[in-house]
Tab-separated table of C-alpha atoms and ligand atoms in Angstrom:
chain	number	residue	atom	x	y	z
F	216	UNK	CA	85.318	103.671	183.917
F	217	UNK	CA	84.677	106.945	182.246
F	218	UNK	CA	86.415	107.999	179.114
F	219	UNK	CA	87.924	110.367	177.603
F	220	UNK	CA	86.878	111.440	174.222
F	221	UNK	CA	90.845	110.844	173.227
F	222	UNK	CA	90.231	107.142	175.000
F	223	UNK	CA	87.841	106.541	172.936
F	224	UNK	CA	89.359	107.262	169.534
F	225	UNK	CA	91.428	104.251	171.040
F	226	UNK	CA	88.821	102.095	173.040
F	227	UNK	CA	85.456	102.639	171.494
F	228	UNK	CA	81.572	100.914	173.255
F	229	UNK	CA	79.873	101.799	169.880
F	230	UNK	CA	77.418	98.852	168.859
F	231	UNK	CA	77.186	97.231	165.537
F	232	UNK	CA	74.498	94.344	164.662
F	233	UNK	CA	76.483	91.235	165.048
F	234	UNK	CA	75.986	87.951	162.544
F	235	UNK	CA	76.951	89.637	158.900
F	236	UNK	CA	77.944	87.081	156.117
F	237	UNK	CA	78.888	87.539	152.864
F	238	UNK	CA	80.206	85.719	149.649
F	239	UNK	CA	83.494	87.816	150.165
F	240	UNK	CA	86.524	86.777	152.902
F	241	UNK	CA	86.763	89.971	155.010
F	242	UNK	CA	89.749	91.721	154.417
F	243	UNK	CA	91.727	91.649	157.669
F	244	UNK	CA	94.472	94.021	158.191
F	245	UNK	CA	96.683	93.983	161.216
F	246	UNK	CA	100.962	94.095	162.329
F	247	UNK	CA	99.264	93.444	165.958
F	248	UNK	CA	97.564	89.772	167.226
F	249	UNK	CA	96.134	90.602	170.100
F	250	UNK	CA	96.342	87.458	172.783
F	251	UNK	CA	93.869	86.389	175.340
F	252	UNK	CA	96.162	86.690	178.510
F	253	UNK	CA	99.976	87.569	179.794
F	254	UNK	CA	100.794	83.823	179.910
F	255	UNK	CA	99.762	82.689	176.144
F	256	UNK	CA	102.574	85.362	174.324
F	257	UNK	CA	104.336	83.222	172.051
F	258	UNK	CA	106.314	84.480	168.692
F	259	UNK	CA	105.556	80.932	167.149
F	260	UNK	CA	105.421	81.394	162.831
F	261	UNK	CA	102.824	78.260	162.953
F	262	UNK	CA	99.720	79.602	163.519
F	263	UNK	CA	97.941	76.587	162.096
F	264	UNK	CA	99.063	74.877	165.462
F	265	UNK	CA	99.072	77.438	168.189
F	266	UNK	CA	96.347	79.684	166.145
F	267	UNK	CA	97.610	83.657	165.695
F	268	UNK	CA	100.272	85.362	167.007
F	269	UNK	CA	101.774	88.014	164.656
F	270	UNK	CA	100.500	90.223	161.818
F	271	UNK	CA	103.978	88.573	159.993
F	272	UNK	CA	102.470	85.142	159.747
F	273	UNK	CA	99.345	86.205	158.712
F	274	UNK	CA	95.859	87.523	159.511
F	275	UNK	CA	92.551	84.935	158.422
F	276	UNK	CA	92.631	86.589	154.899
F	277	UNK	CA	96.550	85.501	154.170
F	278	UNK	CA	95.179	82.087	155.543
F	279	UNK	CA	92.284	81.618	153.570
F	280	UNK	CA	93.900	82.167	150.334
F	281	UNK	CA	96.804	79.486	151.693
F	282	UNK	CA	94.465	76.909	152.954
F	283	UNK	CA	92.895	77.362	149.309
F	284	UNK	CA	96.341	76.832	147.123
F	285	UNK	CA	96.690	74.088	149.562
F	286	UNK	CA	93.370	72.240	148.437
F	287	UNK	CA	93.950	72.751	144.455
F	288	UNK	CA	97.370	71.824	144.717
F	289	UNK	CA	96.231	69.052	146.690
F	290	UNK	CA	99.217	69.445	149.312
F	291	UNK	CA	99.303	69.818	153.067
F	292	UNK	CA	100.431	73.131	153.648
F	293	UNK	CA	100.965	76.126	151.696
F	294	UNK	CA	102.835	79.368	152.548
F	295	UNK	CA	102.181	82.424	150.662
F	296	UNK	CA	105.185	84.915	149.898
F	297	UNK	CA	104.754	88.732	148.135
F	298	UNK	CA	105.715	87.671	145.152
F	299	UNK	CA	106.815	84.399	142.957
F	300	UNK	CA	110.343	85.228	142.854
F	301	UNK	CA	110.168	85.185	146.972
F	302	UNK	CA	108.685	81.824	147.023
F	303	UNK	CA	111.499	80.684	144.814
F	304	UNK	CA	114.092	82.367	147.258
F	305	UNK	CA	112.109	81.149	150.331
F	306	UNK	CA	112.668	77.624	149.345
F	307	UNK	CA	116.060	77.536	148.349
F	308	UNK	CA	117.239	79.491	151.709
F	309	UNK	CA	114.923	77.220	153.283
F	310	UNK	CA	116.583	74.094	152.055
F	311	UNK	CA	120.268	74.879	150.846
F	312	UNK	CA	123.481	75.618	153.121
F	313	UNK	CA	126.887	76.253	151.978
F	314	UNK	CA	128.536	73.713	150.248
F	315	UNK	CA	125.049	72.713	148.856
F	316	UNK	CA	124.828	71.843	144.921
F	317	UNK	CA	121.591	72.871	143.170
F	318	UNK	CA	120.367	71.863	139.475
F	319	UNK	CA	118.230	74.662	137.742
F	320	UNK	CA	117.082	74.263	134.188
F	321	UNK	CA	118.943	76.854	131.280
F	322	UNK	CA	115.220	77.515	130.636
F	323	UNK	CA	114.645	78.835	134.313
F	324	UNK	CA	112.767	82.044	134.739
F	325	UNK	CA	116.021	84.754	134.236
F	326	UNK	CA	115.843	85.874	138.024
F	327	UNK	CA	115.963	82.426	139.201
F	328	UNK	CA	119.261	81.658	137.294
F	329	UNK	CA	120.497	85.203	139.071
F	330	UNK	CA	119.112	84.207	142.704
F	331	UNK	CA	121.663	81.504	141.939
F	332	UNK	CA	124.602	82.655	140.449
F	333	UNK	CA	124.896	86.317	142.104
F	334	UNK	CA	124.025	85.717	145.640
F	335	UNK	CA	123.629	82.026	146.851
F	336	UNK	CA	126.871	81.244	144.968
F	337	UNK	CA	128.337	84.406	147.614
F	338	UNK	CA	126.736	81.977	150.701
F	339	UNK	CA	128.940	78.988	149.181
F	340	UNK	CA	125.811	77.277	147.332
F	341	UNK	CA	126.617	75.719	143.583
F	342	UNK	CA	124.480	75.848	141.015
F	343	UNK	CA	124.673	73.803	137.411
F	344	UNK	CA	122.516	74.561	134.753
F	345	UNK	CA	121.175	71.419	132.404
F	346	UNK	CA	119.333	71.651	129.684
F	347	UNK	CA	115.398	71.224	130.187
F	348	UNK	CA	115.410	68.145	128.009
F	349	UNK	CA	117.630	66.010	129.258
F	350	UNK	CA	114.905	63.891	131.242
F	351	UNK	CA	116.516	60.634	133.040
F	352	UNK	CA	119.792	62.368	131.980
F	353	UNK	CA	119.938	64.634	135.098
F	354	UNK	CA	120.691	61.403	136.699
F	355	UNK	CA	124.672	62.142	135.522
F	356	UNK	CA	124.726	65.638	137.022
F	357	UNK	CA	123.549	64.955	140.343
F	358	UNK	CA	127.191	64.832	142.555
F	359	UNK	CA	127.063	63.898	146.233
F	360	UNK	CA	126.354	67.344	147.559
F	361	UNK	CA	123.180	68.048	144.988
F	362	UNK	CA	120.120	68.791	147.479
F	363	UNK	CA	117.884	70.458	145.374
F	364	UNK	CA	116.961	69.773	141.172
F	365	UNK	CA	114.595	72.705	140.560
F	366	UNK	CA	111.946	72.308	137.589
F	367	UNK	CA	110.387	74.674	135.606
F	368	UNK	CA	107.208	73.176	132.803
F	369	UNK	CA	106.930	74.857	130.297
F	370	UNK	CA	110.149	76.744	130.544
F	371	UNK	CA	110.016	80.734	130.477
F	372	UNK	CA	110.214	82.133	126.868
F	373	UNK	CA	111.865	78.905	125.412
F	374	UNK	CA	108.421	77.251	126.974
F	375	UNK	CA	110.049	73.453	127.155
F	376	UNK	CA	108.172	70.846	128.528
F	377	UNK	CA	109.727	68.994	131.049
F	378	UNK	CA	110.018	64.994	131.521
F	379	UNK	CA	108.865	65.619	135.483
F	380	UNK	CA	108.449	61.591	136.274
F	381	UNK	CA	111.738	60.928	134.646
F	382	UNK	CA	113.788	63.686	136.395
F	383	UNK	CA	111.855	62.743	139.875
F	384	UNK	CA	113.212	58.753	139.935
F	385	UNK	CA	116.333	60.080	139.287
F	386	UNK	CA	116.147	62.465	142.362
F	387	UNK	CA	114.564	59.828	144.207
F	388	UNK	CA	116.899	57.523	143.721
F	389	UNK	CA	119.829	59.717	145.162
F	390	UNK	CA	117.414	61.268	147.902
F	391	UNK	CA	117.720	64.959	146.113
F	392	UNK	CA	114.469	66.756	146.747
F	393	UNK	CA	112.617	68.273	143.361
F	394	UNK	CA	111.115	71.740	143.129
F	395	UNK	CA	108.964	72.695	140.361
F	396	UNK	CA	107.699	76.436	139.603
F	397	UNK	CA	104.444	75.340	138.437
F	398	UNK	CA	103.307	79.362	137.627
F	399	UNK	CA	102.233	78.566	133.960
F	400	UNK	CA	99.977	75.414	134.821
F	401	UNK	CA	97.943	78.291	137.671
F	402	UNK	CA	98.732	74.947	139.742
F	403	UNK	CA	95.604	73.230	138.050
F	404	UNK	CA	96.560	71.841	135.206
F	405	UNK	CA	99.583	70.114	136.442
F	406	UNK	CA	99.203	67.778	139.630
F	407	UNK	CA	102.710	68.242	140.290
F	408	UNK	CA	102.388	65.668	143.823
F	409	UNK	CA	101.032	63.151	141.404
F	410	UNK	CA	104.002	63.634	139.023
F	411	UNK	CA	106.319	63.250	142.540
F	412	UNK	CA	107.304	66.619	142.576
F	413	UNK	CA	108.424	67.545	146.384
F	414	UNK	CA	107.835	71.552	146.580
F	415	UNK	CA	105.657	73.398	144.479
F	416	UNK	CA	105.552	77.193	144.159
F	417	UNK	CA	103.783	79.456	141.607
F	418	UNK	CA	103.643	82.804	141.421
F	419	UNK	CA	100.050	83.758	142.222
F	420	UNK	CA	100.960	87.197	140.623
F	421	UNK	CA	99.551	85.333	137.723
F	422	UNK	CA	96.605	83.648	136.344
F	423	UNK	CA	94.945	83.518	139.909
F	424	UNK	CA	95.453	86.955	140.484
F	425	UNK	CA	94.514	87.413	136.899
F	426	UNK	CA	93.999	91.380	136.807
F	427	UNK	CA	97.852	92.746	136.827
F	428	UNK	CA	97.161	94.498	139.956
F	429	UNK	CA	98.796	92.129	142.578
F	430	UNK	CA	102.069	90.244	143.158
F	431	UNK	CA	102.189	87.128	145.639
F	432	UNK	CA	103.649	83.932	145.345
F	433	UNK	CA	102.960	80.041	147.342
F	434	UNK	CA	104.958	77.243	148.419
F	435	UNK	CA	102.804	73.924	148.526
F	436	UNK	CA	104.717	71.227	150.123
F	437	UNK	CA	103.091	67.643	151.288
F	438	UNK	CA	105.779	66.976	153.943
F	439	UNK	CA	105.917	68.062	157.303
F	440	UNK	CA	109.304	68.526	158.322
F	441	UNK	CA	109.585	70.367	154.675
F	442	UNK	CA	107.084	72.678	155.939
F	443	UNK	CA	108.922	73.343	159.118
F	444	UNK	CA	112.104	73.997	157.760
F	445	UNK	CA	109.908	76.610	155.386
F	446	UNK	CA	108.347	78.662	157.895
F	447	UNK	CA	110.948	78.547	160.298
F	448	UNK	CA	113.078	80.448	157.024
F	449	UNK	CA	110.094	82.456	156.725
F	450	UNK	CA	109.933	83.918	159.956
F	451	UNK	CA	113.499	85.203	159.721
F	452	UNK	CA	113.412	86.737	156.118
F	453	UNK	CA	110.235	88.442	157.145
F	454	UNK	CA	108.768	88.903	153.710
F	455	UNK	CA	105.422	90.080	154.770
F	456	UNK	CA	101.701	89.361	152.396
F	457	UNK	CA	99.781	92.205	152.275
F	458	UNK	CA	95.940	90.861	153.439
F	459	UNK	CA	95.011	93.322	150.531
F	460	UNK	CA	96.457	91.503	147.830
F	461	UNK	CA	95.262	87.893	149.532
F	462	UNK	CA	91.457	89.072	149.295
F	463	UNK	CA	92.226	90.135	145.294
F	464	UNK	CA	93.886	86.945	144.778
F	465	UNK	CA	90.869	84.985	146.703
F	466	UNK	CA	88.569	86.967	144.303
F	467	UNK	CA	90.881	86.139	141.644
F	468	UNK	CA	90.006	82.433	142.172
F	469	UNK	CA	86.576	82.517	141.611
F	470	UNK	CA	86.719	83.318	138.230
F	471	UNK	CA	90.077	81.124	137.672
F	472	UNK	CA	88.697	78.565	135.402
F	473	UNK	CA	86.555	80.395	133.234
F	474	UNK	CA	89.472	82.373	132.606
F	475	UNK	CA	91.856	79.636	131.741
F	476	UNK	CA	88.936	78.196	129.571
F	477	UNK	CA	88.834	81.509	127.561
F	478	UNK	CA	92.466	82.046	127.242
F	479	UNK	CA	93.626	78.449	126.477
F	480	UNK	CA	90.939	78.238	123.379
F	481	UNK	CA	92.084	81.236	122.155
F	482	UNK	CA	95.754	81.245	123.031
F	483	UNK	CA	95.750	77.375	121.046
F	484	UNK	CA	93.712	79.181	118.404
F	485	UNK	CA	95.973	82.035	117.851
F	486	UNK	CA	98.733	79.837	117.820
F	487	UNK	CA	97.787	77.675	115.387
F	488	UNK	CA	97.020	80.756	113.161
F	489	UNK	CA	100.797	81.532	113.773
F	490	UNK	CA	102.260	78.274	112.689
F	491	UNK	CA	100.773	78.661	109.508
F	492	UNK	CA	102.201	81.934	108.392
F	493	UNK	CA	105.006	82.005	106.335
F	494	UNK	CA	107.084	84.333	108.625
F	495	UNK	CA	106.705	81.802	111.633
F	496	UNK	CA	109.800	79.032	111.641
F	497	UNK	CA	108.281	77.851	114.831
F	498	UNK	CA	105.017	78.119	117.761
F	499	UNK	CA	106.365	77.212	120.853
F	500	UNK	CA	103.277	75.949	122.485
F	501	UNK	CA	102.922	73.477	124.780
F	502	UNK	CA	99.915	71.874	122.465
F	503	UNK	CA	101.671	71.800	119.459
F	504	UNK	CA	103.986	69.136	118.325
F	505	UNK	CA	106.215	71.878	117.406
F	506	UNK	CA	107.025	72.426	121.101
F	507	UNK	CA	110.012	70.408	122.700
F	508	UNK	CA	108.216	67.972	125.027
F	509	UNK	CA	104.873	68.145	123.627
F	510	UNK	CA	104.781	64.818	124.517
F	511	UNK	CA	105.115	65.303	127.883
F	512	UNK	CA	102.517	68.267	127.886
F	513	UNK	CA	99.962	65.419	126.273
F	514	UNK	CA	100.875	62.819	128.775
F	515	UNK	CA	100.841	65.088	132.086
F	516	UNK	CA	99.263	68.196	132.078
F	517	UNK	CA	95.198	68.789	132.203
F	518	UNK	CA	95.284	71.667	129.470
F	519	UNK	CA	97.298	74.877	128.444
F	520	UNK	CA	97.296	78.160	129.282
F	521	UNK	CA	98.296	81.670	127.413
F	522	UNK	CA	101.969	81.856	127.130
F	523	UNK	CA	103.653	80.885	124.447
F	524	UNK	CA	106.601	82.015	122.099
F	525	UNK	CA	107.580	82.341	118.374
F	526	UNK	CA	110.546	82.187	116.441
F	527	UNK	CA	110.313	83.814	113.296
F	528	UNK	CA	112.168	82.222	110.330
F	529	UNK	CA	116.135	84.216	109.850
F	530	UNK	CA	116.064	86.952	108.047
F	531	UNK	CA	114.632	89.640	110.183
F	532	UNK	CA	116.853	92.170	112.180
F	533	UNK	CA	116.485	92.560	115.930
F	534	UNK	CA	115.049	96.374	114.355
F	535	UNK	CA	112.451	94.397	112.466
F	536	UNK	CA	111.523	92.313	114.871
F	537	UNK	CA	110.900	95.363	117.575
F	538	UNK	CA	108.894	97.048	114.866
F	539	UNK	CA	106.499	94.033	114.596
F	540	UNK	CA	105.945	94.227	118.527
F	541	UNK	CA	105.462	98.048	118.275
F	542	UNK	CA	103.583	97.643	115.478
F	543	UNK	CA	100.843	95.619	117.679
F	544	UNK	CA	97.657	97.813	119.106
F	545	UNK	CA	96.062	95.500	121.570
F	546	UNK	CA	99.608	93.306	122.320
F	547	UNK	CA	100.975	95.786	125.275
F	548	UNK	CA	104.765	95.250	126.021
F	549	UNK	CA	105.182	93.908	129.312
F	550	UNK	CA	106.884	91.436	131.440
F	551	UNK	CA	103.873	90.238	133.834
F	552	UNK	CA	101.463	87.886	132.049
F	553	UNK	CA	98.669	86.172	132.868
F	554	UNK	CA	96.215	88.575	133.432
F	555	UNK	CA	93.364	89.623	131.293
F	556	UNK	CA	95.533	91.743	128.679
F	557	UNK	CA	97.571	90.753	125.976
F	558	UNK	CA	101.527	90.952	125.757
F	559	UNK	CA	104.179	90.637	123.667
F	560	UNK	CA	108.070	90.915	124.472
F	561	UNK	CA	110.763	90.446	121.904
F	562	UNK	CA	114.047	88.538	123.782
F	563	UNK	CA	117.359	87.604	122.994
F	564	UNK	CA	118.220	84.199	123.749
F	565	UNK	CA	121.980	83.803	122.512
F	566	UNK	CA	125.159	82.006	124.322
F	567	UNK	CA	123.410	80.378	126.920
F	568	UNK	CA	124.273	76.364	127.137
F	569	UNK	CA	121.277	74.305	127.117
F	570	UNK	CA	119.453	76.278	125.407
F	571	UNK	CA	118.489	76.975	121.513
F	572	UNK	CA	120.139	80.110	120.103
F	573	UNK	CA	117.118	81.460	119.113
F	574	UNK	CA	118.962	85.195	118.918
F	575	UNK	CA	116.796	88.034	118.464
F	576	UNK	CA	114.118	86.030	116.699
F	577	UNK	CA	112.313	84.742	119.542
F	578	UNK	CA	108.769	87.017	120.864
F	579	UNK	CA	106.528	85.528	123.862
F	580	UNK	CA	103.221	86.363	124.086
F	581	UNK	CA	100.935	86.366	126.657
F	582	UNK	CA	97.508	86.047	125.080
F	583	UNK	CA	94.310	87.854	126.818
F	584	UNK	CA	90.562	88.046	127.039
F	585	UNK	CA	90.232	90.057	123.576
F	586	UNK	CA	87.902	88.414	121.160
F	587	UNK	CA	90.518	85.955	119.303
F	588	UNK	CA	89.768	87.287	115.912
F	589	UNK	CA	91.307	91.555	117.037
F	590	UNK	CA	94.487	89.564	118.469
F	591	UNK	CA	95.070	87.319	115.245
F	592	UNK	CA	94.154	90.524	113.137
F	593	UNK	CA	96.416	92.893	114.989
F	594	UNK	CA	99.214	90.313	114.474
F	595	UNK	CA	98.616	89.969	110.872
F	596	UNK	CA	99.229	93.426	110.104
F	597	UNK	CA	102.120	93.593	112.804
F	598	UNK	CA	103.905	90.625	111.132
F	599	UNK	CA	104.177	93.224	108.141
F	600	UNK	CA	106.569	94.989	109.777
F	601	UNK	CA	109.032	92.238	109.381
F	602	UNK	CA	109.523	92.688	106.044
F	603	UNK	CA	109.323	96.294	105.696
G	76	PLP	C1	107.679	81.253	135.656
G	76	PLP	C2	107.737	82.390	136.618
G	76	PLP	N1	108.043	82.138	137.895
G	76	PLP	C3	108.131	83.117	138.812
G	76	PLP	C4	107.901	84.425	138.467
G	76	PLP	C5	108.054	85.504	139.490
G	76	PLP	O1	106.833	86.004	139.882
G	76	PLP	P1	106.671	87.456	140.525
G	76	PLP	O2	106.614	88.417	139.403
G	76	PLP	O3	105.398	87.341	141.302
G	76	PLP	O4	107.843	87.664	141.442
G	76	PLP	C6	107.568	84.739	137.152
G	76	PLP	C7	107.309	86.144	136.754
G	76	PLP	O5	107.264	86.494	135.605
G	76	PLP	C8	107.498	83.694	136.192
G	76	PLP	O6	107.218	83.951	134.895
């Protein structure tokens, strides 16, 4: 057949040596699977089962990166989502129907709590907060229409640790289903399966993306029916990965744990240094006894990573306490942590039940790859602003 030269912009015969390999996943891109014949068309989400069908559900880059969450999580099948706060709203329109109760912790990540209250509460779900603490005490707030008792270890910005094992036999033993946003752990350094959890989701956005430049979340689940009922909810909501952000985040991985190393050695460091100036009423890391639930942190997780909060002794005003966060030059205000520069936000944690009312005095930081001794240096001479 000859060809136009406008045919073959479309439907090239150029040659390329076959057999490359490198280190790196190709990036594939593609809305369009193409299929072998008429007769093998099928829109089916599963492509682990009936192998590719449409761009939605992923080209072998978006797969790669799941099959790899899959095998550090040490689940069975992992979806990926473009962003963490989409794998949180996967699961629970996955898993909840009206006239559905749900249990999220008062230490939830904020958007979470408004998933909850401003739109599934407007599709007839229910939603209780308890406090993070309260262990085998969840047991008392689970009703007869509770499906789903979401976890969150460390909590954001109050950074409590949870009592996972005790909160899962108390699921277990009413048959309610426990999700846990393990974002701050990267998914490595808590086995949530091995602590019973049922669903785990992170938001890769994170540590494994580790360079601020992507957002993408996962769903880990070890049950098959679970998984199901997850893609199936996928499929509809149609929130798309780009294959761009998968290959960062696959790079992202291969440098995972020498980041952690680095930032939990100097994250612990710097908050040590913190706990012992006179300024500092509290550290709020995991590590240190001063955190609710160190114990649990000791007993269950496999290390720490770079978040953590302080509350500064009263005395400061909110004003004060903004000028020490200005006053920082290598802490950058802003929201998304775990990547390779460091970050302070000041937050207001006031009237909310379950939680401590830390007011204005509360500042989470998300510590970096700086050399240790510029970050504890550039707080010491921001902590002056407190008192100014
Ligand atoms: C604990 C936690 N979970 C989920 C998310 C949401 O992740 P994303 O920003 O990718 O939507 C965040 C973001 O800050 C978070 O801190």
């Amino acid at each position: 057949m000859t060809k136009s030269w406008k045919t073959r912009l479309i439907h090239s015969d150029a040659k390329i040596p076959q057999g490359y390999r490198s280190l790196a996943t190709p990036t594939f891109r593609g809305s369009t699977t193409l299929f072998p014949s008429a007769a093998v068309v099928t829109d089916t989400w599963d492509q682990a089962r009936v192998g590719y069908t449409y761009g939605l559900y992923g080209t072998p880059t978006m797969l790669e990166l799941g099959a790899r969450i899959c095998e550090l999580e040490s689940g069975t099948h992992t979806i990926l989502t473009p962003g963490g706060q989409a794998a949180i709203s996967l699961i629970n329109l996955a898993l909840l129907q009206a006239g559905d109760h749900m249990l999220l912790p008062a230490s939830a990540y904020y958007p979470s709590r408004k998933l909850a209250t401003r739109l599934l509460s407007r599709f007839g779900v229910s939603t209780d907060f308890y406090d993070p603490c309260i262990g085998a005490g969840i047991s008392a707030l689970i009703q007869e229409n509770t499906r789903l008792i979401w976890c969150e270890s460390p909590g954001s910005i109050t950074m409590e640790v949870q009592d996972l094992p005790a909160i899962v036999a108390a699921a277990r033993a009413r048959g309610v289903r426990v999700a846990l946003d393990n974002t701050w752990a990267a998914g490595v350094l808590l086995d949530a399966f091995a602590h019973g959890v049922d669903i785990t989701m992170q938001a890769l956005t994170k540590y494994v993306g580790g360079h601020s430049d992507l957002l993408l979340g996962s769903v880990t689940v070890r049950d098959d029916s679970l998984h199901q009922r997850l893609g199936a909810a996928q499929q509809v909501i149609g929130c798309a990965v780009s294959p761009d952000d998968c290959s960062l985040a696959l790079r992202g991985l291969k440098t995972l744990a020498v980041r952690l190393a680095a930032i939990e050695s100097s994250a612990f460091a710097i908050a040590k240094w913190l706990s012992t100036r006179p300024e500092v009423e509290r550290v709020l890391h995991p590590a240190l006894e001063s955190c609710p639930g160190h114990e649990f942190w000791k007993r269950d997780f496999l290390g720490s990573s770079g978040v953590f909060s302080i509350v500064f002794k009263p005395g400061p005003t909110q004003q004060q306490v903004y000028a020490f966060v200005d006053a920082l030059r290598l802490f950058q205000v802003g929201y998304s942590w775990g990547g390779v520069a460091s970050l302070a936000v000041a937050y207001q944690i006031v009237g909310m039940q379950g939680r401590p009312a830390y007011g204005h005095r509360i500042v989470r930081l998300n510590i970096g790859l700086e050399a240790t001794a510029d970050l504890i240096a550039d707080l010491e001479q921001g902590l002056r602003q407190l008192s100014a």
